[in-house]
């Protein structure tokens, strides 16, 4: 390589690479203070969330009776897996220590043996049968019930359970079954069990029974727990007043320990204990006859009755009591271990990240420590709730998928937090480079500038070439490689203009050529002057500054530098909101993302305004033609080979932006799709801990840089799943429960944080006002769906898909805008329809319903942004756009045109 001679005090690399590195120690007083404070806050929040309830009434008597279902873990009447006799016996022995009365619900699967199994226990049985629309099964139930009811420990008989409520039987049918049992088992009172309102609505049923059995479950009435006792006693008295001469038995009374909210009713262990203890005290005072709903949790019922059906027991599925009859009650007695584990994990996560940037000011350290604690606490809370939930194999799979999704969301949140902390509050920037122009007397290496073009407007390319002709650099050449342009009217004027500019400019027409841009660039490498040591690449629309090479080439004096990069910039801001939106959305990447990546020597090479050492490019295997983002892929290959990169946050050239939303979206699709191709091609180098080609900082730059795009893909998946789940919530509300709040809140929080982060970062580092910051955020949001689709396709499809640009360019602006964003518009309308449907189906009666609607609304925001931006882009601008100079039409002699025409495949 030719030597670059500059004065000693102008060596461009000296200050950059010889700067004293930051000592990576996170035990500074401010770091310890931040970690300690946030750890203390988390422990305090855990304590506040789980502190025991001490104001509940105490009950010192004996429970009058329990509803008894002996199904064990993994058993279900739905699939015919019934409890064995030994299991039933153990449950009877346990429950006999708590009460003297039980009621049963059916005769199948050996449950008719309960009186026999309890014969020597101090238990009196109210024997129940299950009746529904299956007449043959009903006949068998009645036959078995009659046989079992003759046992001396059967005191009362219940024929059917809520059969009238479900509509399975008519009142005359049910009366007929009761009369059949009464005739077969004389001397034992016979009744049926129904909710309170059925007895009030059907006096003929009440007159046909020997005693009234009512179900009082205020949770299903949507009442708060502190109003539940008033309600059940009011309904009890109403039924007693209607049937003053008949005994009243409360057949079911209870409160679930876990379920979705029903109106103002909140299911929890504390509320269950509060209600049941209050009821026990009142029942003892009034001498009420009752059965608690129920003895043991029965999660098999959730498939047809909803989540609450599995959690009515005073004992859990493993037969452990959920709470005691006296003393404090705690929702999560095991909270301390989870809290300590989450707090320690939060300290470690924040400590590791702060060790990478100990120069961050105390505000940033507090933010990092706080978000790390929130990150770990969220996961711990989800896992804690999962540990208290009965999960089938399918449910466990769903939970695992949800936890994995939440983990990714929280990782995104941590990465965004770290970027904000180091960008806003970082005090030391170790890799900031100031380009210093080499003196005129310096001997400069030759630069070969390559411009691939395809179907480009010749007047635009001419302006690019004119700017290159004005470069203040003594030793360069320009290769224009036209590929896959079939219209001679587009490429011939460019060839003629190259001839006009002189021998430094060479034009190649390749015709149909494989590899697209990478294929053209590889052709250019083969045609590059042998003495060229640096390869420059610019897009065909870029007008470069005259000092571009003189100021950037000197960085190659350091033999470790493999490539340099300066920002993309734009010159066609016509004053419209759409152009401003794009301009500032692009600016965020170059003023923020590239700056922080440069600190870790992990920038994204983006294909224009880049200079590459020819030796490094050759050793890397030239430009890769298997990816549509050959520029970023080359940068990663160079990093894997140990080269340094230089990013100078100063504009040396300006191009043009997309003209409409469809083009804007198509460009971002290509970037995101290409990124996923690169991830697949370099997965080992990025994620394999035993592959040391990349530094930890470089891995972080690439993985965390592309992770938000993966988050957009996850957002698309979550939205599709959310829409499908919303259909279930609307049409089958008993079978579909809302996800727990801990799964819904992070998506809302991440959205709010992302907007806050963008506005904060832009305010700190991007020189623009509030409205432009808002426009940039809107532009980024509008691309979320496109990026998400690109990521999903890029992870599974090897070849780049064809993107169709919407037509109807002559239609009205409103129609054009809607057509360009038609997919996003349809999804937006579907999401809002789902939100309205859930709101009406559940009447906003619970926190979960409200929260789910908020989640759907937040998920719809990217789609609303897409439609808005597309409409704005389609509107005609009021200001005159920037005009490119007209093409010189004077013909040149053909002989003077140095065109090397090529067609077909290389070689």
Short mmCIF file of N, CA and C in Angstrom, two decimals, residues 613-766:
data_model
loop_
_atom_site.label_atom_id
_atom_site.label_comp_id
_atom_site.label_asym_id
_atom_site.label_seq_id
_atom_site.Cartn_x
_atom_site.Cartn_y
_atom_site.Cartn_z
N UNK A 613 -10.78 -1.77 2.34
CA UNK A 613 -9.44 -2.17 1.93
C UNK A 613 -9.57 -3.35 0.96
N UNK A 614 -8.98 -3.22 -0.21
CA UNK A 614 -9.14 -4.24 -1.25
C UNK A 614 -8.62 -5.60 -0.78
N UNK A 615 -7.53 -5.60 -0.06
CA UNK A 615 -6.97 -6.84 0.46
C UNK A 615 -7.97 -7.54 1.38
N UNK A 616 -8.60 -6.76 2.26
CA UNK A 616 -9.58 -7.34 3.18
C UNK A 616 -10.78 -7.89 2.42
N UNK A 617 -11.24 -7.14 1.43
CA UNK A 617 -12.39 -7.58 0.65
C UNK A 617 -12.09 -8.88 -0.09
N UNK A 618 -10.90 -8.96 -0.65
CA UNK A 618 -10.50 -10.18 -1.38
C UNK A 618 -10.42 -11.37 -0.42
N UNK A 619 -9.80 -11.17 0.74
CA UNK A 619 -9.65 -12.27 1.70
C UNK A 619 -11.01 -12.72 2.26
N UNK A 620 -11.98 -11.81 2.23
CA UNK A 620 -13.32 -12.16 2.72
C UNK A 620 -14.16 -12.87 1.67
N UNK A 621 -13.60 -13.10 0.50
CA UNK A 621 -14.36 -13.79 -0.55
C UNK A 621 -15.21 -12.88 -1.38
N UNK A 622 -14.87 -11.58 -1.41
CA UNK A 622 -15.61 -10.59 -2.20
C UNK A 622 -17.04 -10.44 -1.66
N UNK A 623 -17.91 -9.84 -2.46
CA UNK A 623 -19.28 -9.59 -2.05
C UNK A 623 -20.09 -10.89 -2.17
N UNK A 624 -20.87 -11.18 -1.16
CA UNK A 624 -21.68 -12.41 -1.16
C UNK A 624 -22.95 -12.20 -1.97
N UNK A 625 -23.21 -13.14 -2.87
CA UNK A 625 -24.38 -13.04 -3.73
C UNK A 625 -25.56 -13.86 -3.21
N UNK A 626 -25.39 -14.50 -2.04
CA UNK A 626 -26.48 -15.30 -1.49
C UNK A 626 -27.40 -14.48 -0.58
N UNK A 627 -27.04 -13.23 -0.33
CA UNK A 627 -27.87 -12.38 0.52
C UNK A 627 -28.17 -11.08 -0.21
N UNK A 628 -29.33 -10.51 0.08
CA UNK A 628 -29.70 -9.25 -0.55
C UNK A 628 -29.13 -8.07 0.22
N UNK A 629 -28.48 -8.31 1.33
CA UNK A 629 -27.77 -7.26 2.08
C UNK A 629 -26.29 -7.62 2.12
N UNK A 630 -25.69 -7.61 0.94
CA UNK A 630 -24.28 -7.99 0.82
C UNK A 630 -23.36 -7.02 1.55
N UNK A 631 -23.81 -5.78 1.75
CA UNK A 631 -22.98 -4.78 2.43
C UNK A 631 -22.82 -5.11 3.91
N UNK A 632 -23.96 -5.31 4.61
CA UNK A 632 -23.88 -5.65 6.04
C UNK A 632 -23.19 -7.00 6.25
N UNK A 633 -23.42 -7.92 5.33
CA UNK A 633 -22.78 -9.24 5.45
C UNK A 633 -21.27 -9.12 5.30
N UNK A 634 -20.80 -8.25 4.39
CA UNK A 634 -19.37 -8.07 4.24
C UNK A 634 -18.76 -7.49 5.51
N UNK A 635 -19.43 -6.51 6.10
CA UNK A 635 -18.91 -5.94 7.34
C UNK A 635 -18.74 -6.98 8.42
N UNK A 636 -19.73 -7.88 8.54
CA UNK A 636 -19.62 -8.93 9.54
C UNK A 636 -18.47 -9.88 9.24
N UNK A 637 -18.28 -10.22 7.95
CA UNK A 637 -17.15 -11.08 7.59
C UNK A 637 -15.83 -10.42 7.94
N UNK A 638 -15.73 -9.13 7.70
CA UNK A 638 -14.47 -8.44 8.00
C UNK A 638 -14.20 -8.42 9.51
N UNK A 639 -15.25 -8.24 10.29
CA UNK A 639 -15.07 -8.30 11.74
C UNK A 639 -14.62 -9.69 12.17
N UNK A 640 -15.19 -10.71 11.57
CA UNK A 640 -14.79 -12.07 11.92
C UNK A 640 -13.32 -12.32 11.60
N UNK A 641 -12.78 -11.61 10.61
CA UNK A 641 -11.37 -11.77 10.26
C UNK A 641 -10.47 -10.85 11.07
N UNK A 642 -11.06 -10.07 11.99
CA UNK A 642 -10.24 -9.27 12.90
C UNK A 642 -9.99 -7.84 12.48
N UNK A 643 -10.66 -7.36 11.44
CA UNK A 643 -10.42 -5.99 10.99
C UNK A 643 -11.14 -4.98 11.88
N UNK A 644 -10.57 -3.79 11.94
CA UNK A 644 -11.20 -2.66 12.60
C UNK A 644 -12.05 -1.91 11.59
N UNK A 645 -13.11 -1.26 12.10
CA UNK A 645 -13.95 -0.40 11.27
C UNK A 645 -13.97 1.00 11.86
N UNK A 646 -14.09 1.97 11.00
CA UNK A 646 -14.14 3.37 11.42
C UNK A 646 -15.48 3.95 11.00
N UNK A 647 -16.21 4.50 11.97
CA UNK A 647 -17.43 5.23 11.64
C UNK A 647 -17.26 6.68 12.00
N UNK A 648 -17.45 7.54 11.02
CA UNK A 648 -17.37 8.99 11.23
C UNK A 648 -18.76 9.55 11.07
N UNK A 649 -19.29 10.10 12.14
CA UNK A 649 -20.65 10.62 12.11
C UNK A 649 -20.69 12.02 11.48
N UNK A 650 -20.28 12.08 10.24
CA UNK A 650 -20.27 13.33 9.48
C UNK A 650 -20.65 13.01 8.05
N UNK A 651 -21.55 13.78 7.51
CA UNK A 651 -22.06 13.49 6.18
C UNK A 651 -21.08 13.95 5.10
N UNK A 652 -20.77 13.03 4.16
CA UNK A 652 -19.92 13.36 3.01
C UNK A 652 -20.65 13.15 1.67
N UNK A 653 -21.92 12.81 1.76
CA UNK A 653 -22.68 12.62 0.53
C UNK A 653 -24.15 12.53 0.83
N UNK A 654 -24.96 12.90 -0.17
CA UNK A 654 -26.41 12.91 0.04
C UNK A 654 -27.11 12.28 -1.16
N UNK A 655 -28.09 11.41 -0.82
CA UNK A 655 -28.85 10.75 -1.86
C UNK A 655 -30.30 11.18 -1.84
N UNK A 656 -31.17 10.34 -2.39
CA UNK A 656 -32.59 10.64 -2.41
C UNK A 656 -33.35 9.54 -1.67
N UNK A 657 -34.47 9.93 -1.09
CA UNK A 657 -35.30 9.02 -0.31
C UNK A 657 -36.38 8.40 -1.18
N UNK A 658 -37.03 7.33 -0.71
CA UNK A 658 -38.16 6.76 -1.45
C UNK A 658 -39.25 7.80 -1.68
N UNK A 659 -39.98 7.63 -2.78
CA UNK A 659 -40.98 8.62 -3.15
C UNK A 659 -42.34 8.36 -2.52
N UNK A 660 -42.62 7.14 -2.09
CA UNK A 660 -43.93 6.86 -1.50
C UNK A 660 -43.77 5.79 -0.42
N UNK A 661 -44.87 5.55 0.27
CA UNK A 661 -44.82 4.62 1.38
C UNK A 661 -44.50 3.20 0.93
N UNK A 662 -45.00 2.82 -0.25
CA UNK A 662 -44.72 1.47 -0.74
C UNK A 662 -43.22 1.27 -0.93
N UNK A 663 -42.54 2.26 -1.49
CA UNK A 663 -41.09 2.15 -1.69
C UNK A 663 -40.35 2.17 -0.35
N UNK A 664 -40.80 3.02 0.55
CA UNK A 664 -40.21 3.10 1.89
C UNK A 664 -40.31 1.75 2.59
N UNK A 665 -41.47 1.15 2.51
CA UNK A 665 -41.72 -0.13 3.14
C UNK A 665 -40.91 -1.24 2.46
N UNK A 666 -40.85 -1.21 1.14
CA UNK A 666 -40.11 -2.22 0.40
C UNK A 666 -38.63 -2.18 0.75
N UNK A 667 -38.09 -0.98 0.91
CA UNK A 667 -36.68 -0.83 1.28
C UNK A 667 -36.41 -1.46 2.65
N UNK A 668 -37.30 -1.19 3.62
CA UNK A 668 -37.08 -1.73 4.96
C UNK A 668 -37.28 -3.24 4.99
N UNK A 669 -38.19 -3.74 4.17
CA UNK A 669 -38.36 -5.19 4.06
C UNK A 669 -37.06 -5.83 3.61
N UNK A 670 -36.41 -5.23 2.63
CA UNK A 670 -35.16 -5.79 2.11
C UNK A 670 -34.09 -5.79 3.19
N UNK A 671 -33.99 -4.72 3.95
CA UNK A 671 -32.98 -4.65 5.00
C UNK A 671 -33.23 -5.73 6.06
N UNK A 672 -34.48 -5.85 6.50
CA UNK A 672 -34.78 -6.81 7.56
C UNK A 672 -34.66 -8.24 7.06
N UNK A 673 -35.13 -8.50 5.85
CA UNK A 673 -35.01 -9.85 5.29
C UNK A 673 -33.54 -10.22 5.13
N UNK A 674 -32.76 -9.29 4.61
CA UNK A 674 -31.33 -9.55 4.45
C UNK A 674 -30.63 -9.78 5.77
N UNK A 675 -31.04 -9.06 6.80
CA UNK A 675 -30.45 -9.26 8.13
C UNK A 675 -30.67 -10.67 8.62
N UNK A 676 -31.86 -11.21 8.38
CA UNK A 676 -32.14 -12.58 8.81
C UNK A 676 -31.35 -13.60 7.98
N UNK A 677 -31.13 -13.30 6.70
CA UNK A 677 -30.24 -14.16 5.92
C UNK A 677 -28.84 -14.18 6.53
N UNK A 678 -28.39 -13.02 6.95
CA UNK A 678 -27.05 -12.93 7.54
C UNK A 678 -27.00 -13.69 8.87
N UNK A 679 -28.05 -13.55 9.67
CA UNK A 679 -28.11 -14.29 10.94
C UNK A 679 -28.00 -15.79 10.68
N UNK A 680 -28.73 -16.28 9.70
CA UNK A 680 -28.67 -17.71 9.39
C UNK A 680 -27.29 -18.11 8.90
N UNK A 681 -26.68 -17.24 8.10
CA UNK A 681 -25.37 -17.58 7.54
C UNK A 681 -24.23 -17.49 8.53
N UNK A 682 -24.38 -16.69 9.57
CA UNK A 682 -23.30 -16.47 10.54
C UNK A 682 -23.76 -16.80 11.96
N UNK A 683 -24.71 -17.73 12.10
CA UNK A 683 -25.29 -18.00 13.41
C UNK A 683 -24.24 -18.46 14.41
N UNK A 684 -23.33 -19.30 13.98
CA UNK A 684 -22.31 -19.80 14.90
C UNK A 684 -21.43 -18.69 15.44
N UNK A 685 -20.99 -17.80 14.55
CA UNK A 685 -20.13 -16.70 14.99
C UNK A 685 -20.86 -15.76 15.92
N UNK A 686 -22.17 -15.61 15.74
CA UNK A 686 -22.93 -14.68 16.55
C UNK A 686 -23.31 -15.26 17.91
N UNK A 687 -23.60 -16.56 17.97
CA UNK A 687 -24.16 -17.12 19.20
C UNK A 687 -23.31 -18.20 19.85
N UNK A 688 -22.44 -18.85 19.11
CA UNK A 688 -21.66 -19.94 19.69
C UNK A 688 -20.59 -19.37 20.62
N UNK A 689 -20.66 -19.65 21.92
CA UNK A 689 -19.68 -19.08 22.85
C UNK A 689 -18.26 -19.58 22.63
N UNK A 690 -18.12 -20.70 21.93
CA UNK A 690 -16.78 -21.24 21.68
C UNK A 690 -16.16 -20.68 20.40
N UNK A 691 -16.95 -19.95 19.62
CA UNK A 691 -16.43 -19.28 18.43
C UNK A 691 -15.97 -17.89 18.84
N UNK A 692 -14.66 -17.64 18.77
CA UNK A 692 -14.09 -16.38 19.28
C UNK A 692 -13.73 -15.41 18.17
N UNK A 693 -14.31 -15.60 16.98
CA UNK A 693 -13.97 -14.68 15.89
C UNK A 693 -14.45 -13.26 16.16
N UNK A 694 -15.59 -13.14 16.81
CA UNK A 694 -16.15 -11.84 17.15
C UNK A 694 -15.94 -11.57 18.64
N UNK A 695 -15.72 -10.31 18.95
CA UNK A 695 -15.64 -9.94 20.36
C UNK A 695 -17.04 -9.93 20.96
N UNK A 696 -17.09 -9.89 22.28
CA UNK A 696 -18.38 -9.84 22.95
C UNK A 696 -19.14 -8.58 22.56
N UNK A 697 -18.43 -7.47 22.45
CA UNK A 697 -19.08 -6.22 22.05
C UNK A 697 -19.63 -6.29 20.64
N UNK A 698 -18.93 -6.95 19.73
CA UNK A 698 -19.43 -7.09 18.36
C UNK A 698 -20.66 -7.99 18.31
N UNK A 699 -20.63 -9.07 19.07
CA UNK A 699 -21.82 -9.92 19.14
C UNK A 699 -23.01 -9.11 19.65
N UNK A 700 -22.77 -8.35 20.71
CA UNK A 700 -23.83 -7.52 21.28
C UNK A 700 -24.37 -6.56 20.22
N UNK A 701 -23.49 -5.92 19.48
CA UNK A 701 -23.92 -4.93 18.49
C UNK A 701 -24.83 -5.56 17.43
N UNK A 702 -24.44 -6.71 16.93
CA UNK A 702 -25.24 -7.32 15.87
C UNK A 702 -26.51 -7.96 16.42
N UNK A 703 -26.38 -8.73 17.49
CA UNK A 703 -27.56 -9.43 18.00
C UNK A 703 -28.58 -8.45 18.55
N UNK A 704 -28.12 -7.52 19.41
CA UNK A 704 -29.05 -6.57 19.99
C UNK A 704 -29.50 -5.53 18.98
N UNK A 705 -28.69 -5.30 17.96
CA UNK A 705 -29.11 -4.38 16.91
C UNK A 705 -30.25 -4.93 16.09
N UNK A 706 -30.24 -6.24 15.87
CA UNK A 706 -31.30 -6.87 15.07
C UNK A 706 -32.43 -7.43 15.92
N UNK A 707 -32.23 -7.51 17.22
CA UNK A 707 -33.26 -8.07 18.09
C UNK A 707 -34.57 -7.28 18.04
N UNK A 708 -34.55 -5.93 17.96
CA UNK A 708 -35.83 -5.22 17.83
C UNK A 708 -36.62 -5.64 16.61
N UNK A 709 -35.94 -5.99 15.52
CA UNK A 709 -36.66 -6.47 14.35
C UNK A 709 -37.29 -7.83 14.64
N UNK A 710 -36.57 -8.68 15.37
CA UNK A 710 -37.16 -9.95 15.78
C UNK A 710 -38.35 -9.69 16.71
N UNK A 711 -38.23 -8.64 17.52
CA UNK A 711 -39.36 -8.24 18.36
C UNK A 711 -40.57 -7.84 17.53
N UNK A 712 -40.35 -7.17 16.40
CA UNK A 712 -41.46 -6.83 15.51
C UNK A 712 -42.12 -8.10 14.97
N UNK A 713 -41.29 -9.10 14.64
CA UNK A 713 -41.85 -10.37 14.17
C UNK A 713 -42.67 -11.02 15.28
N UNK A 714 -42.15 -10.97 16.49
CA UNK A 714 -42.90 -11.52 17.61
C UNK A 714 -44.21 -10.77 17.80
N UNK A 715 -44.17 -9.45 17.56
CA UNK A 715 -45.39 -8.66 17.65
C UNK A 715 -46.44 -9.10 16.65
N UNK A 716 -46.01 -9.44 15.44
CA UNK A 716 -46.96 -9.94 14.43
C UNK A 716 -47.56 -11.27 14.89
N UNK A 717 -46.72 -12.16 15.41
CA UNK A 717 -47.20 -13.45 15.89
C UNK A 717 -48.17 -13.26 17.05
N UNK A 718 -47.80 -12.39 18.00
CA UNK A 718 -48.67 -12.15 19.15
C UNK A 718 -50.01 -11.56 18.72
N UNK A 719 -49.98 -10.66 17.73
CA UNK A 719 -51.23 -10.05 17.29
C UNK A 719 -52.13 -11.09 16.63
N UNK A 720 -51.56 -11.92 15.77
CA UNK A 720 -52.37 -12.96 15.13
C UNK A 720 -52.95 -13.91 16.19
N UNK A 721 -52.13 -14.29 17.15
CA UNK A 721 -52.62 -15.16 18.22
C UNK A 721 -53.67 -14.43 19.05
N UNK A 722 -53.45 -13.13 19.30
CA UNK A 722 -54.41 -12.35 20.06
C UNK A 722 -55.75 -12.23 19.36
N UNK A 723 -55.73 -12.08 18.04
CA UNK A 723 -56.98 -12.01 17.29
C UNK A 723 -57.73 -13.34 17.37
N UNK A 724 -56.99 -14.44 17.20
CA UNK A 724 -57.62 -15.75 17.29
C UNK A 724 -58.20 -15.98 18.70
N UNK A 725 -57.43 -15.58 19.71
CA UNK A 725 -57.91 -15.76 21.09
C UNK A 725 -59.12 -14.87 21.37
N UNK A 726 -59.14 -13.69 20.77
CA UNK A 726 -60.27 -12.79 20.96
C UNK A 726 -61.55 -13.40 20.42
N UNK A 727 -61.46 -14.12 19.30
CA UNK A 727 -62.63 -14.81 18.77
C UNK A 727 -63.16 -15.80 19.82
N UNK A 728 -62.24 -16.53 20.45
CA UNK A 728 -62.66 -17.45 21.50
C UNK A 728 -63.29 -16.74 22.68
N UNK A 729 -62.72 -15.60 23.08
CA UNK A 729 -63.26 -14.83 24.20
C UNK A 729 -64.66 -14.32 23.90
N UNK A 730 -64.94 -14.09 22.61
CA UNK A 730 -66.25 -13.55 22.22
C UNK A 730 -67.29 -14.67 22.09
N UNK A 731 -66.93 -15.75 21.38
CA UNK A 731 -67.93 -16.78 21.07
C UNK A 731 -68.00 -17.88 22.13
N UNK A 732 -66.95 -18.09 22.90
CA UNK A 732 -66.96 -19.15 23.92
C UNK A 732 -66.28 -18.63 25.18
N UNK A 733 -66.89 -17.67 25.84
CA UNK A 733 -66.23 -17.02 27.00
C UNK A 733 -65.96 -17.95 28.16
N UNK A 734 -66.72 -19.06 28.28
CA UNK A 734 -66.47 -19.97 29.39
C UNK A 734 -65.25 -20.85 29.15
N UNK A 735 -64.92 -21.10 27.89
CA UNK A 735 -63.79 -21.96 27.58
C UNK A 735 -62.50 -21.18 27.39
N UNK A 736 -62.60 -19.88 27.16
CA UNK A 736 -61.41 -19.06 26.91
C UNK A 736 -61.28 -18.02 28.01
N UNK A 737 -60.17 -18.09 28.71
CA UNK A 737 -59.88 -17.11 29.75
C UNK A 737 -58.88 -16.09 29.23
N UNK A 738 -58.93 -14.91 29.81
CA UNK A 738 -57.93 -13.90 29.49
C UNK A 738 -56.57 -14.34 30.03
N UNK A 739 -55.50 -14.05 29.30
CA UNK A 739 -54.16 -14.30 29.86
C UNK A 739 -53.98 -13.51 31.14
N UNK A 740 -53.13 -14.01 32.01
CA UNK A 740 -52.88 -13.29 33.25
C UNK A 740 -52.25 -11.94 32.94
N UNK A 741 -52.47 -11.00 33.85
CA UNK A 741 -52.00 -9.64 33.64
C UNK A 741 -50.50 -9.57 33.40
N UNK A 742 -49.75 -10.48 34.05
CA UNK A 742 -48.30 -10.46 33.90
C UNK A 742 -47.86 -10.78 32.48
N UNK A 743 -48.73 -11.39 31.68
CA UNK A 743 -48.42 -11.60 30.27
C UNK A 743 -48.86 -10.42 29.41
N UNK A 744 -49.82 -9.65 29.88
CA UNK A 744 -50.34 -8.54 29.08
C UNK A 744 -49.60 -7.23 29.33
N UNK A 745 -49.21 -7.00 30.57
CA UNK A 745 -48.61 -5.72 30.92
C UNK A 745 -47.28 -5.48 30.21
N UNK A 746 -46.37 -6.48 30.08
CA UNK A 746 -45.09 -6.19 29.43
C UNK A 746 -45.21 -5.66 28.01
N UNK A 747 -46.18 -6.15 27.23
CA UNK A 747 -46.32 -5.64 25.86
C UNK A 747 -46.74 -4.19 25.86
N UNK A 748 -47.59 -3.82 26.81
CA UNK A 748 -47.99 -2.41 26.93
C UNK A 748 -46.81 -1.57 27.40
N UNK A 749 -46.10 -2.09 28.42
CA UNK A 749 -44.95 -1.35 28.95
C UNK A 749 -43.86 -1.17 27.93
N UNK A 750 -43.60 -2.21 27.12
CA UNK A 750 -42.55 -2.10 26.11
C UNK A 750 -42.90 -1.05 25.08
N UNK A 751 -44.17 -0.99 24.69
CA UNK A 751 -44.59 0.02 23.71
C UNK A 751 -44.39 1.43 24.27
N UNK A 752 -44.83 1.64 25.50
CA UNK A 752 -44.67 2.96 26.12
C UNK A 752 -43.19 3.30 26.27
N UNK A 753 -42.39 2.31 26.69
CA UNK A 753 -40.97 2.57 26.87
C UNK A 753 -40.29 2.88 25.55
N UNK A 754 -40.67 2.17 24.49
CA UNK A 754 -40.04 2.40 23.19
C UNK A 754 -40.28 3.83 22.73
N UNK A 755 -41.51 4.30 22.87
CA UNK A 755 -41.81 5.68 22.46
C UNK A 755 -41.02 6.66 23.33
N UNK A 756 -40.99 6.40 24.63
CA UNK A 756 -40.23 7.27 25.54
C UNK A 756 -38.75 7.25 25.20
N UNK A 757 -38.23 6.07 24.92
CA UNK A 757 -36.82 5.94 24.59
C UNK A 757 -36.46 6.70 23.32
N UNK A 758 -37.29 6.56 22.29
CA UNK A 758 -37.02 7.25 21.03
C UNK A 758 -36.99 8.76 21.26
N UNK A 759 -37.99 9.25 21.96
CA UNK A 759 -38.05 10.70 22.18
C UNK A 759 -36.87 11.18 23.02
N UNK A 760 -36.47 10.37 24.01
CA UNK A 760 -35.35 10.75 24.87
C UNK A 760 -34.03 10.73 24.10
N UNK A 761 -33.79 9.66 23.35
CA UNK A 761 -32.54 9.56 22.59
C UNK A 761 -32.43 10.64 21.53
N UNK A 762 -33.51 10.88 20.84
CA UNK A 762 -33.47 11.92 19.81
C UNK A 762 -33.20 13.29 20.44
N UNK A 763 -33.84 13.53 21.57
CA UNK A 763 -33.62 14.82 22.22
C UNK A 763 -32.17 14.99 22.64
N UNK A 764 -31.55 13.88 23.06
CA UNK A 764 -30.17 13.95 23.55
C UNK A 764 -29.15 14.03 22.42
N UNK A 765 -29.38 13.33 21.29
CA UNK A 765 -28.31 13.16 20.31
C UNK A 765 -28.65 13.55 18.87
N UNK A 766 -29.92 13.72 18.55
CA UNK A 766 -30.28 14.06 17.17
C UNK A 766 -30.72 15.51 17.13
#
